[in-house]
């Protein structure tokens, strides 16, 4: 793999670049596996970062993303619009249309988006919109604007991806539970894994999924959520042990509504950049049987993103 570049933009101080030379996973993912949460950044010289962005990353191109896909043994990607590109979806759409049909996407749109623009994104492979409530990443968007967007994308068969912090779930509950589409939660709603897995905070998230069969969760980002590590570096086969009970609980209880993704190129990590091969080796710790692995990595993302290829 090549080294990350930065073009003419100046990276946010302390920015950690994606890991070059990831290891080959020991865990062999099932045939047809989907990396259902990853991003492209720029390259900034071709697809400039948005003026309203909260961070400036290193570039992370589609070619680098697809090289990683092949290296890790995955077949497809879901490319999620990164906040550093705001509502300018060109880099993400460019990745989709140059994927040979192997990538679908999740966009960020404003209420000013036209039906023609939505149709064009659909043709390119977009299947969802992302609503972000993480305050360090985006400015506030009024809820009525988001509901309007959700109602407009519903006829396309798209879903809504939501990103929020666990402490904000009580306040956002009423809004989330009125969304008219499938709802996919990024990174398990960012639990505080230093709290008990059966404590009130995570119980509320489990209740959210249990009471709302349209809610799915990505059991991704142990490297972001872990407090105790160990880090997925230097061949570590038992990384992020404190995250395992949380992710395993969601996979066991909702095996048909979970997705997994690398989160490459891992925006805004502060402590370390994981070896993506070792992140793949984390999967069997949270999806502990071949049946659960098949659902997590193949059947579920195919049903959500390539339903036309799923028989029956
Ligand atoms: O926690 C984050 O910083 C983060 C940021 C973004 C983004 O900027 O889009 O996406 C993610 O999935 C996670």
Coordinates of C-alpha atoms and ligand atoms in Angstrom, one line a residue:
X1 CA 0.0 0.0 0.0
X2 CA 1.1 3.5 -0.7
X3 CA 1.6 6.2 1.9
X4 CA -1.2 8.7 2.7
X5 CA -1.0 12.0 0.9
X6 CA -2.5 15.4 1.9
X7 CA -2.6 17.6 -1.2
X8 CA -2.8 21.3 -0.5
X9 CA -4.8 21.0 2.7
X10 CA -3.2 21.2 6.1
X11 CA -4.3 18.3 8.3
X12 CA -5.8 18.9 11.7
X13 CA -2.9 18.9 14.2
X14 CA -2.3 15.5 15.7
X15 CA -4.1 13.8 12.8
X16 CA -3.4 10.0 12.7
X17 CA -3.0 8.7 9.1
X18 CA -4.5 5.3 8.2
X19 CA -2.2 2.3 8.8
X20 CA 0.0 1.3 5.9
X21 CA 0.8 -2.4 5.4
X22 CA -2.0 -4.0 7.4
X23 CA -1.5 -7.6 8.3
X24 CA -3.3 -10.4 6.5
X25 CA -6.2 -11.4 8.8
X26 CA -6.1 -14.8 10.3
X27 CA -9.9 -14.9 10.3
X28 CA -11.1 -15.7 6.8
X29 CA -14.3 -13.8 6.3
X30 CA -17.2 -15.7 4.5
X31 CA -17.4 -15.4 0.7
X32 CA -19.2 -12.3 -0.4
X33 CA -18.5 -10.3 2.8
X34 CA -19.4 -6.6 2.9
X35 CA -17.4 -3.9 4.7
X36 CA -20.5 -2.0 5.6
X37 CA -18.9 1.2 7.1
X38 CA -16.0 2.9 5.5
X39 CA -15.2 6.3 4.0
X40 CA -13.2 8.0 1.3
X41 CA -11.4 11.3 2.0
X42 CA -10.9 13.4 -1.1
X43 CA -8.3 13.3 -2.5
X44 CA -8.5 17.0 -1.5
X45 CA -7.0 18.1 -4.8
X46 CA -9.8 16.5 -6.7
X47 CA -12.7 16.6 -4.2
X48 CA -12.0 19.5 -1.9
X49 CA -13.0 19.2 1.8
X50 CA -16.1 21.2 2.8
X51 CA -15.7 24.7 4.2
X52 CA -17.9 23.8 7.2
X53 CA -15.8 20.7 8.1
X54 CA -14.7 20.2 11.7
X55 CA -11.5 18.4 10.8
X56 CA -9.1 18.1 7.8
X57 CA -8.0 14.5 7.3
X58 CA -5.2 12.9 5.2
X59 CA -6.4 11.8 1.8
X60 CA -7.9 8.3 1.6
X61 CA -8.8 7.5 -2.0
X62 CA -11.2 5.0 -3.5
X63 CA -8.2 3.1 -5.0
X64 CA -6.7 2.7 -1.5
X65 CA -10.0 1.7 -0.1
X66 CA -10.6 -1.0 -2.7
X67 CA -7.0 -2.3 -2.3
X68 CA -7.7 -2.7 1.4
X69 CA -11.0 -4.5 0.6
X70 CA -9.1 -7.1 -1.5
X71 CA -6.3 -7.4 1.0
X72 CA -8.7 -8.2 3.8
X73 CA -10.7 -10.7 1.8
X74 CA -13.9 -8.6 1.5
X75 CA -16.0 -8.4 -1.7
X76 CA -18.0 -5.2 -1.3
X77 CA -18.1 -1.9 0.5
X78 CA -20.7 0.5 1.8
X79 CA -19.1 4.0 1.6
X80 CA -20.5 6.4 4.1
X81 CA -20.3 10.1 3.5
X82 CA -17.7 11.6 5.9
X83 CA -18.5 14.8 7.6
X84 CA -15.3 16.5 6.3
X85 CA -17.1 16.5 2.9
X86 CA -20.3 18.1 4.4
X87 CA -23.2 17.6 2.0
X88 CA -20.9 17.5 -1.1
X89 CA -21.2 13.8 -2.0
X90 CA -19.0 13.9 -5.1
X91 CA -16.0 11.9 -3.6
X92 CA -18.3 9.2 -2.2
X93 CA -20.4 9.0 -5.5
X94 CA -17.2 8.9 -7.5
X95 CA -16.1 5.9 -5.4
X96 CA -19.4 4.1 -6.0
X97 CA -19.5 4.6 -9.8
X98 CA -15.9 3.4 -10.1
X99 CA -16.4 0.2 -8.0
X100 CA -17.7 -2.1 -10.7
X101 CA -20.9 -2.4 -8.8
X102 CA -19.1 -3.5 -5.7
X103 CA -19.9 -0.5 -3.6
X104 CA -23.1 1.2 -2.4
X105 CA -23.3 4.4 -0.4
X106 CA -24.8 6.6 2.3
X107 CA -25.1 10.3 1.5
X108 CA -25.5 13.5 3.5
X109 CA -28.1 15.8 2.0
X110 CA -29.8 19.1 2.8
X111 CA -33.5 19.9 2.4
X112 CA -32.5 21.8 -0.8
X113 CA -31.5 18.6 -2.6
X114 CA -33.6 18.1 -5.7
X115 CA -35.5 15.0 -6.7
X116 CA -33.2 14.8 -9.8
X117 CA -30.2 14.8 -7.5
X118 CA -31.7 12.0 -5.4
X119 CA -32.4 10.0 -8.5
X120 CA -28.9 10.5 -9.8
X121 CA -27.5 9.3 -6.4
X122 CA -29.7 6.3 -6.5
X123 CA -28.5 5.4 -9.9
X124 CA -24.9 5.7 -8.6
X125 CA -25.7 3.3 -5.8
X126 CA -26.7 5.5 -2.8
X127 CA -29.2 3.7 -0.5
X128 CA -29.3 5.9 2.6
X129 CA -28.8 9.2 4.2
X130 CA -26.8 9.9 7.3
X131 CA -28.1 12.1 10.2
X132 CA -25.3 13.1 12.5
X133 CA -25.8 14.2 16.1
X134 CA -22.2 14.1 17.3
X135 CA -21.5 17.7 18.3
X136 CA -17.8 17.7 17.6
X137 CA -18.5 16.6 14.0
X138 CA -21.4 18.8 12.7
X139 CA -23.5 21.8 13.3
X140 CA -27.1 21.3 14.5
X141 CA -29.7 20.6 11.8
X142 CA -33.4 21.2 12.8
X143 CA -35.4 18.0 13.3
X144 CA -38.2 19.1 11.0
X145 CA -35.7 19.4 8.2
X146 CA -34.4 15.9 8.9
X147 CA -37.9 14.4 9.0
X148 CA -38.7 16.1 5.7
X149 CA -35.5 14.5 4.2
X150 CA -36.5 11.1 5.6
X151 CA -39.9 11.3 4.1
X152 CA -38.4 12.2 0.7
X153 CA -35.9 9.4 0.6
X154 CA -38.4 6.7 1.8
X155 CA -40.0 6.2 -1.6
X156 CA -36.6 5.4 -3.0
X157 CA -36.3 2.5 -0.6
X158 CA -33.5 4.2 1.3
X159 CA -32.8 4.1 5.0
X160 CA -31.5 6.6 7.6
X161 CA -28.1 6.1 9.3
X162 CA -27.8 7.8 12.7
X163 CA -24.7 8.7 14.6
X164 CA -25.0 9.8 18.2
X165 CA -23.4 9.4 21.6
X166 CA -25.1 7.1 24.2
X167 CA -25.7 9.9 26.6
X168 CA -27.9 11.6 24.0
X169 CA -30.2 8.7 23.3
X170 CA -32.9 9.7 25.9
X171 CA -33.2 13.1 24.3
X172 CA -33.2 11.8 20.8
X173 CA -35.5 8.8 21.4
X174 CA -38.7 10.4 20.3
X175 CA -37.2 11.7 17.1
X176 CA -35.5 8.4 16.2
X177 CA -38.6 6.4 16.9
X178 CA -40.7 8.5 14.5
X179 CA -38.4 8.0 11.5
X180 CA -40.4 6.3 8.7
X181 CA -37.7 4.1 7.3
X182 CA -35.2 1.5 8.5
X183 CA -32.8 3.1 10.9
X184 CA -29.1 2.0 11.1
X185 CA -27.1 3.1 14.2
X186 CA -23.4 3.8 13.7
X187 CA -21.0 2.1 16.2
X188 CA -23.7 0.8 18.6
X189 CA -24.6 4.3 19.6
X190 CA -21.2 4.8 21.1
X191 CA -21.6 3.1 24.5
X192 CA -19.4 4.0 27.4
X193 CA -17.8 0.6 27.8
X194 CA -16.5 1.3 31.2
X195 CA -20.1 1.0 32.4
X196 CA -21.7 -2.4 32.9
X197 CA -23.0 -4.1 29.8
X198 CA -26.3 -4.6 31.7
X199 CA -26.2 -1.1 33.2
X200 CA -29.0 1.5 32.5
X201 CA -27.2 3.2 29.6
X202 CA -26.7 0.1 27.4
X203 CA -30.0 -1.4 28.5
X204 CA -31.7 1.7 26.9
X205 CA -29.9 1.0 23.6
X206 CA -31.0 -2.7 23.8
X207 CA -34.6 -1.6 24.5
X208 CA -34.4 0.8 21.5
X209 CA -33.5 -2.1 19.2
X210 CA -35.9 -4.6 20.9
X211 CA -38.9 -2.3 20.7
X212 CA -38.2 -1.1 17.2
X213 CA -37.7 -3.8 14.6
X214 CA -36.7 -1.2 12.0
X215 CA -33.6 -0.4 14.0
X216 CA -30.3 -2.0 13.0
X217 CA -26.8 -1.5 14.5
X218 CA -23.3 -1.5 13.2
X219 CA -21.1 -3.4 15.7
X220 CA -18.1 -1.5 14.6
X221 CA -15.3 0.7 16.0
X222 CA -14.0 -1.2 19.0
X223 CA -10.8 0.9 18.5
X224 CA -12.9 4.1 19.2
X225 CA -14.9 2.7 22.1
X226 CA -12.2 0.7 24.0
X227 CA -10.8 2.2 27.2
X228 CA -8.5 -0.7 28.3
X229 CA -7.4 -2.0 24.9
X230 CA -5.2 -3.9 24.1
X231 CA -4.7 -2.2 20.8
X232 CA -5.1 -4.0 17.5
X233 CA -1.3 -3.6 16.7
X234 CA 1.7 -5.9 16.7
X235 CA -0.2 -9.1 16.0
X236 CA -2.6 -8.7 19.0
X237 CA -5.3 -11.4 18.6
X238 CA -7.2 -10.4 21.7
X239 CA -7.7 -6.7 21.1
X240 CA -10.3 -4.4 22.8
X241 CA -11.6 -7.0 25.2
X242 CA -13.8 -4.4 27.0
X243 CA -15.9 -3.8 23.9
X244 CA -16.5 -7.5 23.3
X245 CA -19.5 -8.0 25.7
X246 CA -21.3 -5.0 24.3
X247 CA -21.0 -6.1 20.6
X248 CA -21.6 -9.7 21.4
X249 CA -24.8 -8.9 23.2
X250 CA -26.1 -7.0 20.2
X251 CA -25.1 -9.7 17.7
X252 CA -26.6 -12.5 19.9
X253 CA -29.9 -10.7 20.5
X254 CA -30.4 -9.2 17.0
X255 CA -28.5 -11.4 14.6
X256 CA -30.5 -10.3 11.6
X257 CA -30.1 -6.6 12.2
X258 CA -26.3 -6.1 12.7
X259 CA -23.7 -4.9 10.3
X260 CA -19.9 -4.7 10.5
X261 CA -17.4 -2.3 9.0
X262 CA -13.8 -1.4 9.3
X263 CA -14.5 2.4 9.6
X264 CA -11.3 2.9 7.5
X265 CA -9.6 5.4 7.3
X266 CA -10.7 5.9 10.9
X267 CA -11.2 9.7 11.2
X268 CA -10.3 11.5 14.4
X269 CA -8.6 8.7 16.3
X270 CA -6.4 10.2 19.0
X271 CA -4.6 7.3 20.7
X272 CA -3.5 4.9 17.9
X273 CA -4.3 3.8 14.4
X274 CA -5.3 0.1 14.3
X275 CA -3.9 -2.5 11.9
X276 CA -7.1 -3.2 9.8
X277 CA -6.1 -6.9 9.5
X278 CA -6.3 -7.3 13.2
X279 CA -9.6 -5.5 13.3
X280 CA -10.9 -8.3 11.1
X281 CA -9.5 -10.8 13.6
X282 CA -11.7 -9.1 16.2
X283 CA -14.9 -10.3 14.4
X284 CA -15.0 -13.9 15.7
X285 CA -14.9 -12.5 19.2
X286 CA -18.2 -10.8 18.7
X287 CA -19.9 -13.1 16.1
X288 CA -18.9 -16.4 17.6
X289 CA -20.4 -19.0 15.2
X290 CA -20.2 -19.4 11.4
X291 CA -23.9 -18.8 11.2
X292 CA -23.7 -15.4 13.0
X293 CA -20.6 -14.4 10.9
X294 CA -22.5 -15.2 7.7
X295 CA -25.5 -13.0 8.8
X296 CA -23.2 -10.1 10.0
X297 CA -20.9 -10.0 7.1
X298 CA -23.0 -11.2 4.1
X299 CA -26.7 -11.8 4.6
X300 CA -27.7 -8.6 6.5
X301 CA -25.7 -6.1 4.4
X302 CA -26.9 -7.8 1.2
X303 CA -30.5 -7.5 2.3
X304 CA -30.1 -3.8 3.1
X305 CA -27.8 -2.6 0.3
X306 CA -28.2 -5.2 -2.6
X307 CA -31.8 -6.5 -2.0
X308 CA -32.3 -7.1 -5.7
X309 CA -29.6 -9.8 -5.5
X310 CA -31.1 -11.5 -2.5
X311 CA -33.5 -14.3 -3.5
X312 CA -36.7 -15.2 -1.9
Ligands
LIG1 O1 -16.1 9.4 15.5 C1 -15.8 10.0 14.5 O2 -15.0 10.9 14.5 C2 -16.3 9.7 13.2 C3 -16.4 10.6 12.2 C4 -17.0 10.3 11.0 C5 -17.2 11.4 9.9 O3 -16.5 12.4 10.0 O4 -18.0 11.1 9.0 O5 -17.5 9.1 10.8 C6 -17.5 8.1 11.7 O6 -18.0 7.0 11.4 C7 -16.8 8.4 12.9

